[in-house]
Tab-separated table of C-alpha atoms and ligand atoms in Angstrom:
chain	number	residue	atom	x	y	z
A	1	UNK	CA	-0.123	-38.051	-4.251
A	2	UNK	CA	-0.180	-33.991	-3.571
A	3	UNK	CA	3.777	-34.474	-2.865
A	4	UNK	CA	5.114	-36.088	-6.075
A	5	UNK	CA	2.814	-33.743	-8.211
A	6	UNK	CA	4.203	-31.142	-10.388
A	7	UNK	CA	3.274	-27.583	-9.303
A	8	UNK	CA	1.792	-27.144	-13.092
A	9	UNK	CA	-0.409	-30.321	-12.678
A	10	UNK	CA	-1.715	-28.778	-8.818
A	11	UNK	CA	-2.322	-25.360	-10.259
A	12	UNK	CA	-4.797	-27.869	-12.615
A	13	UNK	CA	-6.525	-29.036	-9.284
A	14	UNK	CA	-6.616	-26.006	-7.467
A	15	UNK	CA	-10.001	-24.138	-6.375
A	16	UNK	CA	-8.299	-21.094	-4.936
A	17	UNK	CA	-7.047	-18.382	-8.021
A	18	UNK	CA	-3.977	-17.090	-6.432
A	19	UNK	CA	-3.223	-20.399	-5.534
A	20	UNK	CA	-3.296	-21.260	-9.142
A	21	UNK	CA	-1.661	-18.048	-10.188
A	22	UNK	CA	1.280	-18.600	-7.838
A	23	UNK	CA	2.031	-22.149	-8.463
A	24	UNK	CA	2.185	-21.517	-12.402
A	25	UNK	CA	4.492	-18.719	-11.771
A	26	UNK	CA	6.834	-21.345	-9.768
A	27	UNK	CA	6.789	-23.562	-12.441
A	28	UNK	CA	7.683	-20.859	-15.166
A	29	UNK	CA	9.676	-18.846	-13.472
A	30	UNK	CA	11.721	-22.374	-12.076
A	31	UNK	CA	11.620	-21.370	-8.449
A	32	UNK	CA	10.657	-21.919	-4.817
A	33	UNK	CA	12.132	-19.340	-3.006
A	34	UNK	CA	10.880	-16.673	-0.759
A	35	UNK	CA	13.044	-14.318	0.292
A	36	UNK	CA	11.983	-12.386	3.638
A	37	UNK	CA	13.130	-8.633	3.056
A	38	UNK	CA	13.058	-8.226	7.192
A	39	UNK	CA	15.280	-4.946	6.818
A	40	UNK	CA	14.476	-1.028	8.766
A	41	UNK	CA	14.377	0.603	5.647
A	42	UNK	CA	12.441	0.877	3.015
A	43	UNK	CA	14.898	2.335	0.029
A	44	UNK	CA	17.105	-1.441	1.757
A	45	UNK	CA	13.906	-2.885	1.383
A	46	UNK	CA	12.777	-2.257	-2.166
A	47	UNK	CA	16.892	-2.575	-2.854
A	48	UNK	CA	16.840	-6.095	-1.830
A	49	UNK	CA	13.416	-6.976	-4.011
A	50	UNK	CA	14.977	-5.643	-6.751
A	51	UNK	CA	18.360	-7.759	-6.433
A	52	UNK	CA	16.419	-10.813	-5.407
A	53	UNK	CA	13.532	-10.726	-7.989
A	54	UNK	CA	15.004	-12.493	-10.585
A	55	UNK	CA	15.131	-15.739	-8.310
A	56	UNK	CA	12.024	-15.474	-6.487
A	57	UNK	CA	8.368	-16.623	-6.511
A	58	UNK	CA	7.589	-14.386	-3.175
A	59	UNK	CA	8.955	-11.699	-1.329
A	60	UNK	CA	8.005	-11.665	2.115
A	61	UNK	CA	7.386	-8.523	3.988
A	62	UNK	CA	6.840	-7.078	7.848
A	63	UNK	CA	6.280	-3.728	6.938
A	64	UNK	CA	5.459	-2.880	10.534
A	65	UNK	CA	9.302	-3.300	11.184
A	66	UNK	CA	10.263	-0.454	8.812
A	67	UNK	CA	11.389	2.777	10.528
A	68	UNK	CA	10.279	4.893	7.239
A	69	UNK	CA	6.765	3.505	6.301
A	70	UNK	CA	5.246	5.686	3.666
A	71	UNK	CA	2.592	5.735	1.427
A	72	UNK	CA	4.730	4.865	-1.439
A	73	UNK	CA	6.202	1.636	-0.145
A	74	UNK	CA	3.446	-0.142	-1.655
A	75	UNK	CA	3.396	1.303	-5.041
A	76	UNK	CA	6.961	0.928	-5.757
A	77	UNK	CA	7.211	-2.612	-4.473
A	78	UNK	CA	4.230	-3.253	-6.948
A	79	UNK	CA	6.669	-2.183	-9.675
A	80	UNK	CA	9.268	-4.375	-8.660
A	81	UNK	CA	7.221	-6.846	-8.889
A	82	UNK	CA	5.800	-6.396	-11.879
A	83	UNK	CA	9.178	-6.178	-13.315
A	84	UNK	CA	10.810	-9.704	-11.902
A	85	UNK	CA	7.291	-11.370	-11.838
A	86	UNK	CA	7.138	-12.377	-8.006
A	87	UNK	CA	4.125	-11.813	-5.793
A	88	UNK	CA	3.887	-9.917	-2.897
A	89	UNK	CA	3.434	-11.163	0.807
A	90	UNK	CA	3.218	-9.141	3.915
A	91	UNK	CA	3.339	-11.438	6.613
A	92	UNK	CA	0.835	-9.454	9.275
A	93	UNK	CA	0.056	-12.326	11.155
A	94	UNK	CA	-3.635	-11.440	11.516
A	95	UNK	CA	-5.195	-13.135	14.851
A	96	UNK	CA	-8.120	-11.140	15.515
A	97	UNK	CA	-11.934	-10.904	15.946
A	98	UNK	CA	-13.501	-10.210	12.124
A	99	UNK	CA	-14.157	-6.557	12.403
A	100	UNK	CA	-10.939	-5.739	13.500
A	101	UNK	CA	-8.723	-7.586	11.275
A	102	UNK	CA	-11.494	-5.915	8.034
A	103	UNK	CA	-10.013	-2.618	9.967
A	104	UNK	CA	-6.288	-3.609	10.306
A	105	UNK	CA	-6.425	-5.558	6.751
A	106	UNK	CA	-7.875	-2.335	4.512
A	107	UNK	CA	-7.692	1.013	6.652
A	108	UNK	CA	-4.724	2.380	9.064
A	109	UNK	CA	-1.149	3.880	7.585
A	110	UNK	CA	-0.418	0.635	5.889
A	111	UNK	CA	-3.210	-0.295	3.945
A	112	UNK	CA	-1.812	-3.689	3.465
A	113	UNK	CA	-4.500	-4.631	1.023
A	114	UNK	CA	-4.018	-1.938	-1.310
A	115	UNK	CA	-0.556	-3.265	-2.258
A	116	UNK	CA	-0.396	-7.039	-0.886
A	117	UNK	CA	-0.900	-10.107	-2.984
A	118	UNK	CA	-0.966	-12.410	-0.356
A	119	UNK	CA	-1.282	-12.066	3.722
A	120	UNK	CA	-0.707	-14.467	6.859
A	121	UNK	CA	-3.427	-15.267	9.020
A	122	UNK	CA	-3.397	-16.960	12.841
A	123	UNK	CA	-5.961	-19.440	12.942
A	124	UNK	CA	-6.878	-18.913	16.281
A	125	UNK	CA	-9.912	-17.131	16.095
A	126	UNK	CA	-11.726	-19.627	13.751
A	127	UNK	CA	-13.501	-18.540	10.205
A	128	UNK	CA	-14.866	-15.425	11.563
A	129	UNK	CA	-11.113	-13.993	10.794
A	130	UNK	CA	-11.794	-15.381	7.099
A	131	UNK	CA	-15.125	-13.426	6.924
A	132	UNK	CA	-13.499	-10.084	8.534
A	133	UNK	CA	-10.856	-10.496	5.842
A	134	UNK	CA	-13.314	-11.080	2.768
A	135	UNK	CA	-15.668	-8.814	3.381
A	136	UNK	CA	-12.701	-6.143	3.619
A	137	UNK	CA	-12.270	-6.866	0.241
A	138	UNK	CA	-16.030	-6.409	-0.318
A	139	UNK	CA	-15.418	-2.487	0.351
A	140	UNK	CA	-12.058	-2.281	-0.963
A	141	UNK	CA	-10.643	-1.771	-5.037
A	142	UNK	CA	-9.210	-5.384	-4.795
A	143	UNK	CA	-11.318	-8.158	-5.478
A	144	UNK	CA	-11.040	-11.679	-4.141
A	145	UNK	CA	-9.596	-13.145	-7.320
A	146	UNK	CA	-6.477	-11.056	-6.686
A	147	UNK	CA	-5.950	-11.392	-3.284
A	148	UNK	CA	-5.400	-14.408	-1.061
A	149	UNK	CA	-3.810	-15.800	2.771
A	150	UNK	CA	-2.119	-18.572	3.874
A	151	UNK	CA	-3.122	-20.034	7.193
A	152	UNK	CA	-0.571	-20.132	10.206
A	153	UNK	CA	-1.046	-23.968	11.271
A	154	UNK	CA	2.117	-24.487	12.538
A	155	UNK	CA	5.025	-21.988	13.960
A	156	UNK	CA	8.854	-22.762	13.227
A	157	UNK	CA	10.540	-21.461	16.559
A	158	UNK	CA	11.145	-23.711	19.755
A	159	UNK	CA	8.498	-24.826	22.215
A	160	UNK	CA	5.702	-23.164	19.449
A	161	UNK	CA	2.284	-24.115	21.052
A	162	UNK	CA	1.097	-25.044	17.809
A	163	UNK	CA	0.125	-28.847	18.395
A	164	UNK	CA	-0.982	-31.549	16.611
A	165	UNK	CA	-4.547	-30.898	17.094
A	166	UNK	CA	-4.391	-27.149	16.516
A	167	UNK	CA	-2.316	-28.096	13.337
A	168	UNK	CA	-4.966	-30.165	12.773
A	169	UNK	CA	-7.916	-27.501	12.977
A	170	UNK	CA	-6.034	-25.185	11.156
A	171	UNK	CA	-5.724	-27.515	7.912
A	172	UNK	CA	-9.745	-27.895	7.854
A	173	UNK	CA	-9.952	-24.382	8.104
A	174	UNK	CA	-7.645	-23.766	5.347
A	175	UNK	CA	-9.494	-26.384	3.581
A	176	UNK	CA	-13.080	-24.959	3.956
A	177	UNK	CA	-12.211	-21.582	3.152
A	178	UNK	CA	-10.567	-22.015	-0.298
A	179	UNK	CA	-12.108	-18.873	-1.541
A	180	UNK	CA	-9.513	-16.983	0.284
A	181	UNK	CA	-6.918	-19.766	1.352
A	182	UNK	CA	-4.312	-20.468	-1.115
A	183	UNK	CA	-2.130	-22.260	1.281
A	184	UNK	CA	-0.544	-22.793	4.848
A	185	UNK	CA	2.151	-22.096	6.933
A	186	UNK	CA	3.918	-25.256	8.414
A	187	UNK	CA	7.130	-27.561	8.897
A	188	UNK	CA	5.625	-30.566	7.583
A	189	UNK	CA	2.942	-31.636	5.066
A	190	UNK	CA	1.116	-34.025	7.509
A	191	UNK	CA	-2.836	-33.619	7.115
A	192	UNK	CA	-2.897	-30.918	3.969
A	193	UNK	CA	-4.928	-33.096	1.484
A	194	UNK	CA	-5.820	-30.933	-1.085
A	195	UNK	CA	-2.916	-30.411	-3.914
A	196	UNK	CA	-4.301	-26.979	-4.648
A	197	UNK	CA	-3.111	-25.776	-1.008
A	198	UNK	CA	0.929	-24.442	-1.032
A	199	UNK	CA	2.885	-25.054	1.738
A	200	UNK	CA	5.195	-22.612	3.009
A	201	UNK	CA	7.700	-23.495	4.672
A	202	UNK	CA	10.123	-20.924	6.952
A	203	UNK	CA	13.373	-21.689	9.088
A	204	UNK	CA	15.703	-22.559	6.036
A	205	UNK	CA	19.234	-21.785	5.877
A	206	UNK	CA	22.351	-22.803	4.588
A	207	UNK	CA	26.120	-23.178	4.381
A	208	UNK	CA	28.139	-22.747	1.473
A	209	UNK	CA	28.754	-26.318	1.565
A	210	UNK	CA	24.572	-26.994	1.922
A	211	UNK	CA	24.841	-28.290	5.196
A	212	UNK	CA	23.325	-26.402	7.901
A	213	UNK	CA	25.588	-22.939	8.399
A	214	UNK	CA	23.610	-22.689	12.280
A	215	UNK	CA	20.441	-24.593	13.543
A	216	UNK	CA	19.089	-21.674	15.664
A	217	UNK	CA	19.562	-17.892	15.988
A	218	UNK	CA	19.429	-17.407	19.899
A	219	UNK	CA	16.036	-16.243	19.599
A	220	UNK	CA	14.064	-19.575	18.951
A	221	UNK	CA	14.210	-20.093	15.864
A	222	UNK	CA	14.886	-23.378	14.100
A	223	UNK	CA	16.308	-23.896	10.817
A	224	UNK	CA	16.639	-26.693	8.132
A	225	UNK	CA	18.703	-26.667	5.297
A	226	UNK	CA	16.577	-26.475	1.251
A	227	UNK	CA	17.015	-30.033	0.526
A	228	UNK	CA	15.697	-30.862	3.872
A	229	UNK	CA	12.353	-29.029	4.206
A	230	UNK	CA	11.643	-29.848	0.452
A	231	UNK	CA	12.370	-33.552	0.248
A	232	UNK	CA	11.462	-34.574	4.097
A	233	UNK	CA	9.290	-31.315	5.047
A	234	UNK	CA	7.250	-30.934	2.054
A	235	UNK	CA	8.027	-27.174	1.656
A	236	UNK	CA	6.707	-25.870	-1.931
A	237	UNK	CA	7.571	-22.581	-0.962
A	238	UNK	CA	10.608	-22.293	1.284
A	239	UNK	CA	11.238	-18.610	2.903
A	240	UNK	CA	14.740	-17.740	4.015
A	241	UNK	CA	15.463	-14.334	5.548
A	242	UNK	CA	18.440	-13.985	7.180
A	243	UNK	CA	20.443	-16.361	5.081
A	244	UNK	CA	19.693	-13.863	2.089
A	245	UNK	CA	19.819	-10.486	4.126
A	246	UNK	CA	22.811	-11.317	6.362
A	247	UNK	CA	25.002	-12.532	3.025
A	248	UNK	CA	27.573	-10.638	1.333
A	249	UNK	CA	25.654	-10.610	-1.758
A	250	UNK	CA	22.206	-11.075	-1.538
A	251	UNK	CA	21.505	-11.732	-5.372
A	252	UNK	CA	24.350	-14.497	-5.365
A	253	UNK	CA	23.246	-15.717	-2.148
A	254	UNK	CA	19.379	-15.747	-3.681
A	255	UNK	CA	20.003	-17.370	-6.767
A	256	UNK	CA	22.340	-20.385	-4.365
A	257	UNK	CA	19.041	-20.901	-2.351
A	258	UNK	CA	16.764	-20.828	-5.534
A	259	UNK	CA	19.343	-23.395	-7.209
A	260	UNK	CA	19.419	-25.457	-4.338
A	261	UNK	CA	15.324	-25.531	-3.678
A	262	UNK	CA	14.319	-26.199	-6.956
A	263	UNK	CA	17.170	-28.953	-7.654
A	264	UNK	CA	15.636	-30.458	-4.242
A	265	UNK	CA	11.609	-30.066	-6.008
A	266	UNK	CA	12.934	-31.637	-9.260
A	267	UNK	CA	14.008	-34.570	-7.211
A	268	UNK	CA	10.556	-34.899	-5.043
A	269	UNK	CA	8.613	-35.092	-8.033
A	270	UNK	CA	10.302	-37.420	-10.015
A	271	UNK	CA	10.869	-39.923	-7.565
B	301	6AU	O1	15.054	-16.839	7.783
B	301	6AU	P1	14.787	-15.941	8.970
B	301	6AU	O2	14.819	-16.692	10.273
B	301	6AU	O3	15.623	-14.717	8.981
B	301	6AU	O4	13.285	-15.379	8.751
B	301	6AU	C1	12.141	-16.194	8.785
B	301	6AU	C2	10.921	-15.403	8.382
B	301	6AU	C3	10.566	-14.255	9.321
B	301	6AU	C4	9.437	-14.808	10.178
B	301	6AU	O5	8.509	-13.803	10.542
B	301	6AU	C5	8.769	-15.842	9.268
B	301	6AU	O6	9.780	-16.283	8.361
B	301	6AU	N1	8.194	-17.024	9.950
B	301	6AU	C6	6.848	-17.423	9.742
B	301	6AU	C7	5.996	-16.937	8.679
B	301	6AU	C8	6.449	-16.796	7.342
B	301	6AU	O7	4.810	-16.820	8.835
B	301	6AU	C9	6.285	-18.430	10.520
B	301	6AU	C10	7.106	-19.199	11.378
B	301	6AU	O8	6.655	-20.158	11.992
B	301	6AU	N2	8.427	-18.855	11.475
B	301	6AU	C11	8.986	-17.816	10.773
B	301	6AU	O9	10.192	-17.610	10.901
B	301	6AU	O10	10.113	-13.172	8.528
C-alpha cells in the first residue's frame, strides 16, 4: 500500500522524473518539509531559503507577492538551492485556457519556468492546461525531464468548493498526465493510487508543545499539526509558512517542523 511505502521504494515505481528526483532527495536528505517563503522581499526571501535549506526538501514560492521582483530572483534562488539541495516551487496556481498559461508559464517579468523546478496547477480547466504547460516547455531551454506540477485537487481553507467529485477528477487527471504530474495538492490521500504521485499537504502548524499553536488564521485557513497530516492525512510533503516565517528563528523553528514530520513518516511506514 502507497501509504506504508518508503519514499526510496516509490521513487522505484514512479513514471514521472521529478517525481522520482524529489522523493530520493526526501529520503537522503531525511526530510518532508516545505517551507513557504510568503515574505515582500526578495533579499527576506532568499534570506529565509538560505536559513531554511538545510531542513528542507521544497521551498515554496509566490513570487507575485514580492514588492522587488527582479530578474535576478531566480538565479540566486537557483544557487541556494543548489547549495542546501532543495527544489524549487513557485506556487502560481495556474487555472487557465492552454495558450495562456504557455504565455504566463514561460514569457512575462517572471519567467517562472526559467528558474522553477516545480509549479501548481488548478485543475479546472481539464488537460488542455497540461498541454499549454508542456508545450511551453517545447519552446523554452528547460526540458520536461527537469520540470514538473502538482495538481490542485483539493484546497485547505474553509468552505473550499473543492468536492469530492472534483477531488475526484482532479486525481485522474493527475494520473493521466504523469509526464508532467509529479504529484497533488490535497488534505487527504483518498483516491491517489499511484505511489509515484507526492502528496502535498498545506495548513500545518504547530506549538512548541506539538499540539496545535491556532487552528485558523482569520482568513480561512485551516491548520493541522505534522503528526496529524502525516499519520491521518497522508501528507509526504507537508508545507508550513507562517509557522516558519512568523517564528523567532526560522532555522530553529525549520529544523522543529522537519524533526517532527519526518519522526511522524518514520512511524507511517513502519507500522
Ligand atoms: O502555512 P501558511 O498558512 O502560512 O501558508 C500556507 C501556504 C501558502 C498557500 O498559498 C499554500 O500554502 N496553500 C496551497 C498550496 C500550496 O497550493 C493550497 C491550499 O489549499 N492551501 C494553502 O495554504 O503559501
Amino acid at each position: 500500500e502507497r501509504l506504508k511505502m518508503t519514499f526510496d521504494a516509490r521513487a522505484e515505481k514512479s513514471t514521472n522524473m521529478m517525481s522520482a528526483r524529489l522523493l530520493r532527495l526526501m529520503a537522503t536528505k531525511r526530510t518532508n518539509l516545505c517551507v513557504a517563503g510568503d515574505l515582500r522581499s526578495s533579499a527576506a526571501v532568499l534570506r529565509l531559503a538560505d536559513a531554511v535549506g538545510p531542513y528542507i526538501c521544497v521551498f515554496k514560492t509566490h513570487v507575485d507577492a514580492l514588492d522587488d521582483f527582479s530578474g535576478q530572483f531566480g538565479p540566486q534562488l537557483c544557487e541556494i538551492a543548489k547549495t542546501h539541495n532543495f527544489l524549487i516551487m513557485e506556487d502560481r496556481k495556474f487555472g487557465d485556457i492552454g495558450n495562456t498559461v504557455s504565455l504566463q508559464y514561460g514569457a512575462g517579468n517572471f519567467s517562472v519556468a526559467a528558474w522553477a523546478d516545480l509549479v501548481t496547477v488548478h485543475a479546472l480547466p481539464g488537460p488542455g492546461i497540461i498541454d499549454g504547460l508542456v508545450s511551453c516547455l517545447e519552446t523554452h531551454r528547460a526540458h520536461l525531464k527537469d520540470r514538473a506540477c502538482f495538481i490542485v485537487a483539493e484546497m485547505s481553507c474553509k468552505d473550499a468548493l473543492t468536492t469530492a467529485s472534483y477531488r475526484s477528477e482532479a486525481m485522474k487527471l493527475a494520473e493521466t498526465r504523469v509526464d508532467f504530474v509529479a504529484g497533488v495538492v490535497s488534505q487527504s490521500a483518498s483516491g491517489i493510487p499511484s505511489p509515484g504521485l507526492i502528496q502535498l499537504t498545506p495548513g500545518v502548524r504547530a506549538g512548541v508543545n506539538g499540539t496545535p499553536q491556532s487552528d485558523s488564521d482569520g482568513l480561512g485557513q485551516q491548520y493541522n499539526s505534522p503528526r496529524h497530516v502525516v499519520l491521518e492525512r497522508g501528507a509526504d510533503v507537508a508545507v508550513v509558512g507562517r509557522g516558519v516565517t512568523e517564528a523567532p528563528d526560522s532555522a530553529e523553528a525549520a529544523k522543529f517542523y522537519r524533526d517532527l514530520l519526518w519522526e511522524a513518516y518514520l512511524e507511517r511506514v513502519s507500522e
